PDB file of C-alpha atoms in Angstrom:
ATOM      1  CA  UNK A  10    -101.304  -0.410  11.153  1.00 41.00           C
ATOM      2  CA  UNK A  11    -104.892  -0.993  11.321  1.00 46.00           C
ATOM      3  CA  UNK A  12    -105.913  -0.604   7.709  1.00 44.00           C
ATOM      4  CA  UNK A  13    -109.699  -1.172   6.686  1.00 51.00           C
ATOM      5  CA  UNK A  14    -110.016  -3.915   3.957  1.00 84.00           C
ATOM      6  CA  UNK A  15    -112.427  -1.535   1.903  1.00 88.00           C
ATOM      7  CA  UNK A  16    -113.315   1.593   0.817  1.00 92.00           C
ATOM      8  CA  UNK A  17    -115.849   3.643  -1.254  1.00 92.00           C
ATOM      9  CA  UNK A  18    -115.001   6.945  -2.707  1.00 93.00           C
ATOM     10  CA  UNK A  19    -116.421   8.696  -5.378  1.00 92.00           C
ATOM     11  CA  UNK A  20    -114.354  11.358  -7.570  1.00 92.00           C
ATOM     12  CA  UNK A  21    -115.776  14.755  -7.206  1.00 90.00           C
ATOM     13  CA  UNK A  22    -113.530  16.819  -9.354  1.00 87.00           C
ATOM     14  CA  UNK A  23    -110.123  17.037  -7.269  1.00 91.00           C
ATOM     15  CA  UNK A  24    -107.580  14.461  -7.410  1.00 92.00           C
ATOM     16  CA  UNK A  25    -106.162  15.501  -4.216  1.00 92.00           C
ATOM     17  CA  UNK A  26    -109.494  15.479  -2.420  1.00 93.00           C
ATOM     18  CA  UNK A  27    -110.020  11.580  -3.866  1.00 94.00           C
ATOM     19  CA  UNK A  28    -106.799  10.580  -2.777  1.00 94.00           C
ATOM     20  CA  UNK A  29    -107.271  12.016   0.745  1.00 93.00           C
ATOM     21  CA  UNK A  30    -110.484  10.522   1.174  1.00 93.00           C
ATOM     22  CA  UNK A  31    -109.081   7.177   0.047  1.00 93.00           C
ATOM     23  CA  UNK A  32    -106.294   7.463   2.463  1.00 92.00           C
ATOM     24  CA  UNK A  33    -108.965   8.360   5.285  1.00 91.00           C
ATOM     25  CA  UNK A  34    -110.613   5.163   4.775  1.00 92.00           C
ATOM     26  CA  UNK A  35    -107.898   3.036   4.546  1.00 91.00           C
ATOM     27  CA  UNK A  36    -106.444   4.812   7.561  1.00 90.00           C
ATOM     28  CA  UNK A  37    -103.364   5.971   5.908  1.00 90.00           C
ATOM     29  CA  UNK A  38    -101.573   9.437   7.235  1.00 89.00           C
ATOM     30  CA  UNK A  39    -101.453  12.071   4.764  1.00 88.00           C
ATOM     31  CA  UNK A  40     -99.322  14.249   6.935  1.00 86.00           C
ATOM     32  CA  UNK A  41     -95.721  13.971   8.003  1.00 82.00           C
ATOM     33  CA  UNK A  42     -93.583  15.841  10.627  1.00 81.00           C
ATOM     34  CA  UNK A  43     -91.873  19.182   9.267  1.00 81.00           C
ATOM     35  CA  UNK A  44     -88.386  19.682  10.203  1.00 77.00           C
ATOM     36  CA  UNK A  45     -86.204  22.933  10.528  1.00 79.00           C
ATOM     37  CA  UNK A  46     -82.765  23.231   9.498  1.00 79.00           C
ATOM     38  CA  UNK A  47     -81.601  22.183  12.708  1.00 74.00           C
ATOM     39  CA  UNK A  48     -83.589  18.790  12.291  1.00 74.00           C
ATOM     40  CA  UNK A  49     -86.179  19.921  15.155  1.00 76.00           C
ATOM     41  CA  UNK A  50     -89.919  19.223  14.492  1.00 74.00           C
ATOM     42  CA  UNK A  51     -91.772  22.489  13.960  1.00 77.00           C
ATOM     43  CA  UNK A  52     -95.030  21.063  12.722  1.00 76.00           C
ATOM     44  CA  UNK A  53     -96.750  18.856  10.130  1.00 81.00           C
ATOM     45  CA  UNK A  54     -96.513  18.832   6.584  1.00 85.00           C
ATOM     46  CA  UNK A  55     -99.609  17.807   4.157  1.00 87.00           C
ATOM     47  CA  UNK A  56     -98.203  15.200   1.339  1.00 89.00           C
ATOM     48  CA  UNK A  57     -98.586  15.977  -2.146  1.00 91.00           C
ATOM     49  CA  UNK A  58    -100.894  13.946  -4.486  1.00 91.00           C
ATOM     50  CA  UNK A  59     -98.062  11.909  -5.692  1.00 92.00           C
ATOM     51  CA  UNK A  60     -96.724  11.311  -2.421  1.00 92.00           C
ATOM     52  CA  UNK A  61     -99.837   9.993  -1.158  1.00 92.00           C
ATOM     53  CA  UNK A  62    -100.370   7.847  -4.124  1.00 93.00           C
ATOM     54  CA  UNK A  63     -96.981   6.449  -2.879  1.00 93.00           C
ATOM     55  CA  UNK A  64     -97.909   5.879   0.726  1.00 92.00           C
ATOM     56  CA  UNK A  65    -101.288   4.206  -0.347  1.00 92.00           C
ATOM     57  CA  UNK A  66     -99.421   1.984  -2.843  1.00 92.00           C
ATOM     58  CA  UNK A  67     -96.955   1.005   0.138  1.00 91.00           C
ATOM     59  CA  UNK A  68     -99.481   0.532   2.956  1.00 89.00           C
ATOM     60  CA  UNK A  69    -102.842  -0.787   1.608  1.00 90.00           C
ATOM     61  CA  UNK A  70    -103.259  -4.060   2.438  1.00 89.00           C
ATOM     62  CA  UNK A  71    -103.302  -6.911  -0.607  1.00 89.00           C
ATOM     63  CA  UNK A  72    -106.504  -7.694  -1.913  1.00 89.00           C
ATOM     64  CA  UNK A  73    -108.421  -4.650  -0.510  1.00 92.00           C
ATOM     65  CA  UNK A  74    -111.885  -3.783  -2.093  1.00 93.00           C
ATOM     66  CA  UNK A  75    -112.236  -0.354  -3.706  1.00 93.00           C
ATOM     67  CA  UNK A  76    -115.741   0.661  -4.810  1.00 93.00           C
ATOM     68  CA  UNK A  77    -115.903   3.786  -7.130  1.00 93.00           C
ATOM     69  CA  UNK A  78    -119.213   5.179  -8.042  1.00 90.00           C
ATOM     70  CA  UNK A  79    -119.832   7.186 -11.022  1.00 88.00           C
ATOM     71  CA  UNK A  80    -116.624   5.587 -12.177  1.00 90.00           C
ATOM     72  CA  UNK A  81    -116.507   7.513 -15.629  1.00 90.00           C
ATOM     73  CA  UNK A  82    -115.422  10.705 -13.731  1.00 90.00           C
ATOM     74  CA  UNK A  83    -112.157   9.194 -13.162  1.00 92.00           C
ATOM     75  CA  UNK A  84    -109.563  11.397 -14.770  1.00 92.00           C
ATOM     76  CA  UNK A  85    -106.545   9.457 -16.451  1.00 92.00           C
ATOM     77  CA  UNK A  86    -104.026  10.012 -13.946  1.00 92.00           C
ATOM     78  CA  UNK A  87    -106.109   8.118 -11.263  1.00 93.00           C
ATOM     79  CA  UNK A  88    -107.325   5.352 -13.621  1.00 93.00           C
ATOM     80  CA  UNK A  89    -103.402   4.780 -14.638  1.00 93.00           C
ATOM     81  CA  UNK A  90    -102.365   4.561 -11.049  1.00 93.00           C
ATOM     82  CA  UNK A  91    -105.269   2.292 -10.013  1.00 93.00           C
ATOM     83  CA  UNK A  92    -104.231   0.178 -12.852  1.00 92.00           C
ATOM     84  CA  UNK A  93    -100.808  -0.169 -11.374  1.00 91.00           C
ATOM     85  CA  UNK A  94    -102.202  -1.166  -7.863  1.00 92.00           C
ATOM     86  CA  UNK A  95    -104.455  -3.871  -9.844  1.00 91.00           C
ATOM     87  CA  UNK A  96    -101.278  -5.343 -11.108  1.00 90.00           C
ATOM     88  CA  UNK A  97     -99.571  -5.377  -7.839  1.00 89.00           C
ATOM     89  CA  UNK A  98    -102.497  -7.244  -6.383  1.00 89.00           C
ATOM     90  CA  UNK A  99    -103.108  -4.383  -4.051  1.00 89.00           C
ATOM     91  CA  UNK A 100    -106.885  -3.482  -4.828  1.00 91.00           C
ATOM     92  CA  UNK A 101    -109.959  -5.172  -6.553  1.00 92.00           C
ATOM     93  CA  UNK A 102    -111.817  -2.300  -8.056  1.00 92.00           C
ATOM     94  CA  UNK A 103    -115.618  -2.314  -8.579  1.00 92.00           C
ATOM     95  CA  UNK A 104    -116.351   0.403 -10.991  1.00 92.00           C
ATOM     96  CA  UNK A 105    -120.149   1.541 -11.312  1.00 89.00           C
ATOM     97  CA  UNK A 106    -121.398   3.371 -14.065  1.00 88.00           C
ATOM     98  CA  UNK A 107    -124.370   3.864 -16.044  1.00 81.00           C
ATOM     99  CA  UNK A 108    -123.057   2.334 -19.402  1.00 83.00           C
ATOM    100  CA  UNK A 109    -120.167   0.105 -20.129  1.00 85.00           C
ATOM    101  CA  UNK A 110    -116.834   2.152 -20.243  1.00 86.00           C
ATOM    102  CA  UNK A 111    -114.640   0.936 -23.016  1.00 86.00           C
ATOM    103  CA  UNK A 112    -111.242   2.227 -22.344  1.00 85.00           C
ATOM    104  CA  UNK A 113    -107.913   1.374 -20.365  1.00 85.00           C
ATOM    105  CA  UNK A 114    -108.418  -0.341 -17.009  1.00 87.00           C
ATOM    106  CA  UNK A 115    -112.117  -0.887 -17.544  1.00 88.00           C
ATOM    107  CA  UNK A 116    -111.372  -3.212 -20.424  1.00 87.00           C
ATOM    108  CA  UNK A 117    -109.687  -5.452 -17.835  1.00 86.00           C
ATOM    109  CA  UNK A 118    -112.895  -5.899 -15.500  1.00 88.00           C
ATOM    110  CA  UNK A 119    -115.590  -8.347 -15.787  1.00 86.00           C
ATOM    111  CA  UNK A 120    -118.894  -6.695 -16.775  1.00 87.00           C
ATOM    112  CA  UNK A 121    -121.951  -7.283 -14.715  1.00 86.00           C
ATOM    113  CA  UNK A 122    -125.452  -5.565 -15.118  1.00 84.00           C
ATOM    114  CA  UNK A 123    -127.606  -4.944 -12.138  1.00 80.00           C
ATOM    115  CA  UNK A 124    -131.142  -5.196 -11.981  1.00 84.00           C
ATOM    116  CA  UNK A 125    -133.153  -1.950 -11.808  1.00 83.00           C
ATOM    117  CA  UNK A 126    -134.568  -0.974  -8.586  1.00 85.00           C
ATOM    118  CA  UNK A 127    -138.013  -2.528  -7.609  1.00 88.00           C
ATOM    119  CA  UNK A 128    -140.797  -0.183  -7.494  1.00 89.00           C
ATOM    120  CA  UNK A 129    -140.957  -0.822  -3.430  1.00 91.00           C
ATOM    121  CA  UNK A 130    -137.147   0.266  -3.249  1.00 91.00           C
ATOM    122  CA  UNK A 131    -138.193   3.281  -5.009  1.00 91.00           C
ATOM    123  CA  UNK A 132    -141.092   4.146  -2.603  1.00 91.00           C
ATOM    124  CA  UNK A 133    -138.514   3.773   0.083  1.00 91.00           C
ATOM    125  CA  UNK A 134    -136.438   6.159  -1.296  1.00 91.00           C
ATOM    126  CA  UNK A 135    -139.057   8.492  -1.722  1.00 92.00           C
ATOM    127  CA  UNK A 136    -140.313   8.136   1.828  1.00 92.00           C
ATOM    128  CA  UNK A 137    -136.592   8.526   3.168  1.00 92.00           C
ATOM    129  CA  UNK A 138    -136.113  11.725   1.308  1.00 92.00           C
ATOM    130  CA  UNK A 139    -139.513  13.120   2.002  1.00 91.00           C
ATOM    131  CA  UNK A 140    -138.746  12.404   5.973  1.00 92.00           C
ATOM    132  CA  UNK A 141    -135.512  14.362   5.405  1.00 91.00           C
ATOM    133  CA  UNK A 142    -137.174  17.143   3.879  1.00 91.00           C
ATOM    134  CA  UNK A 143    -139.901  17.408   6.523  1.00 91.00           C
ATOM    135  CA  UNK A 144    -142.440  16.507   3.889  1.00 89.00           C
ATOM    136  CA  UNK A 145    -145.661  14.440   4.668  1.00 89.00           C
ATOM    137  CA  UNK A 146    -147.074  12.621   1.351  1.00 88.00           C
ATOM    138  CA  UNK A 147    -150.332  11.308   0.486  1.00 89.00           C
ATOM    139  CA  UNK A 148    -150.874   7.978  -1.352  1.00 89.00           C
ATOM    140  CA  UNK A 149    -151.625  10.317  -4.396  1.00 87.00           C
ATOM    141  CA  UNK A 150    -148.455  11.983  -4.378  1.00 87.00           C
ATOM    142  CA  UNK A 151    -146.409   9.052  -3.840  1.00 89.00           C
ATOM    143  CA  UNK A 152    -147.882   7.244  -6.881  1.00 88.00           C
ATOM    144  CA  UNK A 153    -147.530  10.567  -8.793  1.00 87.00           C
ATOM    145  CA  UNK A 154    -143.809  10.702  -7.579  1.00 88.00           C
ATOM    146  CA  UNK A 155    -143.169   7.115  -8.632  1.00 88.00           C
ATOM    147  CA  UNK A 156    -144.421   7.833 -12.198  1.00 86.00           C
ATOM    148  CA  UNK A 157    -142.159  10.813 -12.309  1.00 84.00           C
ATOM    149  CA  UNK A 158    -138.989   8.736 -10.547  1.00 85.00           C
ATOM    150  CA  UNK A 159    -139.425   5.538 -12.874  1.00 82.00           C
ATOM    151  CA  UNK A 160    -136.710   3.199 -11.426  1.00 84.00           C
ATOM    152  CA  UNK A 161    -134.278   5.875 -10.872  1.00 86.00           C
ATOM    153  CA  UNK A 162    -133.544   6.493  -7.196  1.00 87.00           C
ATOM    154  CA  UNK A 163    -131.735   9.856  -8.034  1.00 84.00           C
ATOM    155  CA  UNK A 164    -134.668  11.039  -9.881  1.00 88.00           C
ATOM    156  CA  UNK A 165    -136.822   9.913  -6.759  1.00 89.00           C
ATOM    157  CA  UNK A 166    -134.998  12.075  -4.490  1.00 90.00           C
ATOM    158  CA  UNK A 167    -135.266  15.100  -7.084  1.00 90.00           C
ATOM    159  CA  UNK A 168    -138.822  14.236  -7.679  1.00 89.00           C
ATOM    160  CA  UNK A 169    -139.352  14.795  -3.807  1.00 91.00           C
ATOM    161  CA  UNK A 170    -137.452  18.036  -3.411  1.00 90.00           C
ATOM    162  CA  UNK A 171    -139.444  19.405  -6.501  1.00 89.00           C
ATOM    163  CA  UNK A 172    -142.587  18.433  -4.741  1.00 87.00           C
ATOM    164  CA  UNK A 173    -141.879  20.235  -1.549  1.00 85.00           C
ATOM    165  CA  UNK A 174    -141.381  23.252  -3.795  1.00 85.00           C
ATOM    166  CA  UNK A 175    -144.504  22.682  -5.884  1.00 80.00           C
ATOM    167  CA  UNK A 176    -142.438  22.155  -9.018  1.00 75.00           C
ATOM    168  CA  UNK A 177    -143.583  18.768 -10.114  1.00 68.00           C
ATOM    169  CA  UNK A 178    -145.956  18.879 -13.067  1.00 63.00           C
ATOM    170  CA  UNK A 179    -148.742  16.627 -13.559  1.00 61.00           C
ATOM    171  CA  UNK A 180    -147.442  13.544 -15.129  1.00 54.00           C
ATOM    172  CA  UNK A 181    -148.283  13.293 -19.031  1.00 55.00           C
ATOM    173  CA  UNK A 182    -150.605  10.209 -19.984  1.00 51.00           C
ATOM    174  CA  UNK A 183    -148.802   8.015 -22.185  1.00 53.00           C
ATOM    175  CA  UNK A 184    -150.653   4.745 -22.490  1.00 53.00           C
ATOM    176  CA  UNK A 185    -152.146   5.530 -25.940  1.00 59.00           C
ATOM    177  CA  UNK A 186    -150.750   4.632 -29.492  1.00 63.00           C
ATOM    178  CA  UNK A 187    -150.658   7.424 -32.097  1.00 67.00           C
ATOM    179  CA  UNK A 188    -151.567   5.902 -35.179  1.00 71.00           C
ATOM    180  CA  UNK A 189    -151.741   9.261 -37.450  1.00 72.00           C
ATOM    181  CA  UNK A 190    -148.555   8.199 -39.334  1.00 75.00           C
ATOM    182  CA  UNK A 191    -149.974   4.887 -39.968  1.00 76.00           C
ATOM    183  CA  UNK A 192    -153.183   6.866 -41.203  1.00 73.00           C
ATOM    184  CA  UNK A 193    -151.444   9.002 -43.374  1.00 70.00           C
ATOM    185  CA  UNK A 194    -148.899   6.333 -44.911  1.00 74.00           C
ATOM    186  CA  UNK A 195    -152.054   4.322 -45.625  1.00 72.00           C
ATOM    187  CA  UNK A 196    -153.228   7.259 -47.602  1.00 67.00           C
ATOM    188  CA  UNK A 197    -150.322   8.306 -49.463  1.00 69.00           C
ATOM    189  CA  UNK A 198    -149.873   4.454 -50.606  1.00 70.00           C
ATOM    190  CA  UNK A 199    -153.404   4.476 -51.668  1.00 67.00           C
ATOM    191  CA  UNK A 200    -152.724   7.355 -53.982  1.00 69.00           C
ATOM    192  CA  UNK A 201    -150.852   4.645 -56.064  1.00 75.00           C
ATOM    193  CA  UNK A 202    -154.398   3.935 -57.649  1.00 71.00           C
ATOM    194  CA  UNK A 203    -154.185   7.225 -59.415  1.00 71.00           C
ATOM    195  CA  UNK A 204    -151.149   5.986 -61.398  1.00 73.00           C
ATOM    196  CA  UNK A 205    -153.070   2.743 -62.176  1.00 76.00           C
ATOM    197  CA  UNK A 206    -156.240   4.773 -63.237  1.00 73.00           C
ATOM    198  CA  UNK A 207    -153.933   7.034 -65.397  1.00 72.00           C
ATOM    199  CA  UNK A 208    -152.479   3.915 -66.970  1.00 76.00           C
ATOM    200  CA  UNK A 209    -155.829   1.963 -67.537  1.00 78.00           C
ATOM    201  CA  UNK A 210    -157.741   4.940 -68.497  1.00 76.00           C
ATOM    202  CA  UNK A 211    -160.189   4.609 -65.503  1.00 76.00           C
ATOM    203  CA  UNK A 212    -161.177   8.078 -64.480  1.00 77.00           C
ATOM    204  CA  UNK A 213    -162.802   6.811 -61.322  1.00 79.00           C
ATOM    205  CA  UNK A 214    -159.425   5.346 -59.942  1.00 73.00           C
ATOM    206  CA  UNK A 215    -157.585   8.380 -61.110  1.00 72.00           C
ATOM    207  CA  UNK A 216    -159.990  10.790 -59.032  1.00 79.00           C
ATOM    208  CA  UNK A 217    -159.898   8.667 -56.029  1.00 79.00           C
ATOM    209  CA  UNK A 218    -156.226   8.053 -56.171  1.00 74.00           C
ATOM    210  CA  UNK A 219    -155.846  12.019 -56.537  1.00 76.00           C
ATOM    211  CA  UNK A 220    -157.969  12.638 -53.521  1.00 79.00           C
ATOM    212  CA  UNK A 221    -156.142  10.227 -51.360  1.00 75.00           C
ATOM    213  CA  UNK A 222    -153.064  11.956 -52.347  1.00 73.00           C
ATOM    214  CA  UNK A 223    -154.051  15.322 -51.451  1.00 77.00           C
ATOM    215  CA  UNK A 224    -155.658  14.172 -48.155  1.00 76.00           C
ATOM    216  CA  UNK A 225    -152.295  12.346 -47.229  1.00 72.00           C
ATOM    217  CA  UNK A 226    -150.374  15.818 -48.138  1.00 75.00           C
ATOM    218  CA  UNK A 227    -152.860  17.700 -45.913  1.00 77.00           C
ATOM    219  CA  UNK A 228    -152.831  15.528 -43.089  1.00 73.00           C
ATOM    220  CA  UNK A 229    -148.956  15.264 -42.968  1.00 72.00           C
ATOM    221  CA  UNK A 230    -148.767  19.190 -42.867  1.00 73.00           C
ATOM    222  CA  UNK A 231    -151.542  19.611 -40.300  1.00 74.00           C
ATOM    223  CA  UNK A 232    -149.214  17.173 -38.105  1.00 68.00           C
ATOM    224  CA  UNK A 233    -146.475  19.555 -38.146  1.00 68.00           C
ATOM    225  CA  UNK A 234    -148.588  22.496 -36.525  1.00 65.00           C
ATOM    226  CA  UNK A 235    -146.864  23.165 -33.050  1.00 62.00           C
ATOM    227  CA  UNK A 236    -147.922  25.850 -30.645  1.00 56.00           C
ATOM    228  CA  UNK A 237    -145.897  28.389 -28.865  1.00 55.00           C
ATOM    229  CA  UNK A 238    -142.677  26.756 -27.437  1.00 53.00           C
ATOM    230  CA  UNK A 239    -142.100  29.226 -24.853  1.00 54.00           C
ATOM    231  CA  UNK A 240    -144.417  29.530 -21.732  1.00 45.00           C
ATOM    232  CA  UNK A 241    -146.609  32.547 -20.813  1.00 41.00           C
ATOM    233  CA  UNK A 242    -144.142  35.284 -19.061  1.00 39.00           C
ATOM    234  CA  UNK A 243    -141.037  34.549 -21.108  1.00 38.00           C
TER     235      UNK A 243
END
């Protein structure tokens, strides 16, 4: 039987679907003849999930490569089955996840951190998604979408779809440093001279320290002011 040496399958919430897609890519049949009581073939029978697991374990070529995106989605039943295949030397599993998963089969794997996609790669994703959605983007729009997406291809695709629907807000400017906490902290710290003036009997220091304390408390309270959280129409 001609069996593919590699497969890439993502778990989408159904164990049976995952196994059938895996069998399809490895070219393993998931049906078998159905017989009547006289031993005559009357059609085909779909294998159960456990039967597909057994057949895959038998027919997958040793050393086959299995790539699993979003590996954190895998249920325990699939993980333990894969652990058996790995122990048998049947598959080499490459599990892709955003964060390191520290449990069962993942503890047996080497950890390799991938570099983030380059800006040019994200630009290519944006142009590809725009073409798929029949959307023409100007240089200004592309630059705005790059700001929204960062280095995440999924966010880039979502940003393009939002742009088509007119749902992308203007990116917020964040290239500044808010030093108000430093100013407030300095004023609160400067109020220490109030106690120095109180201890030394210096009325001037006492007044200045008191004013600094009051200003610090005022600024702190003013900084807590927030506008309405609901949008107009809600």
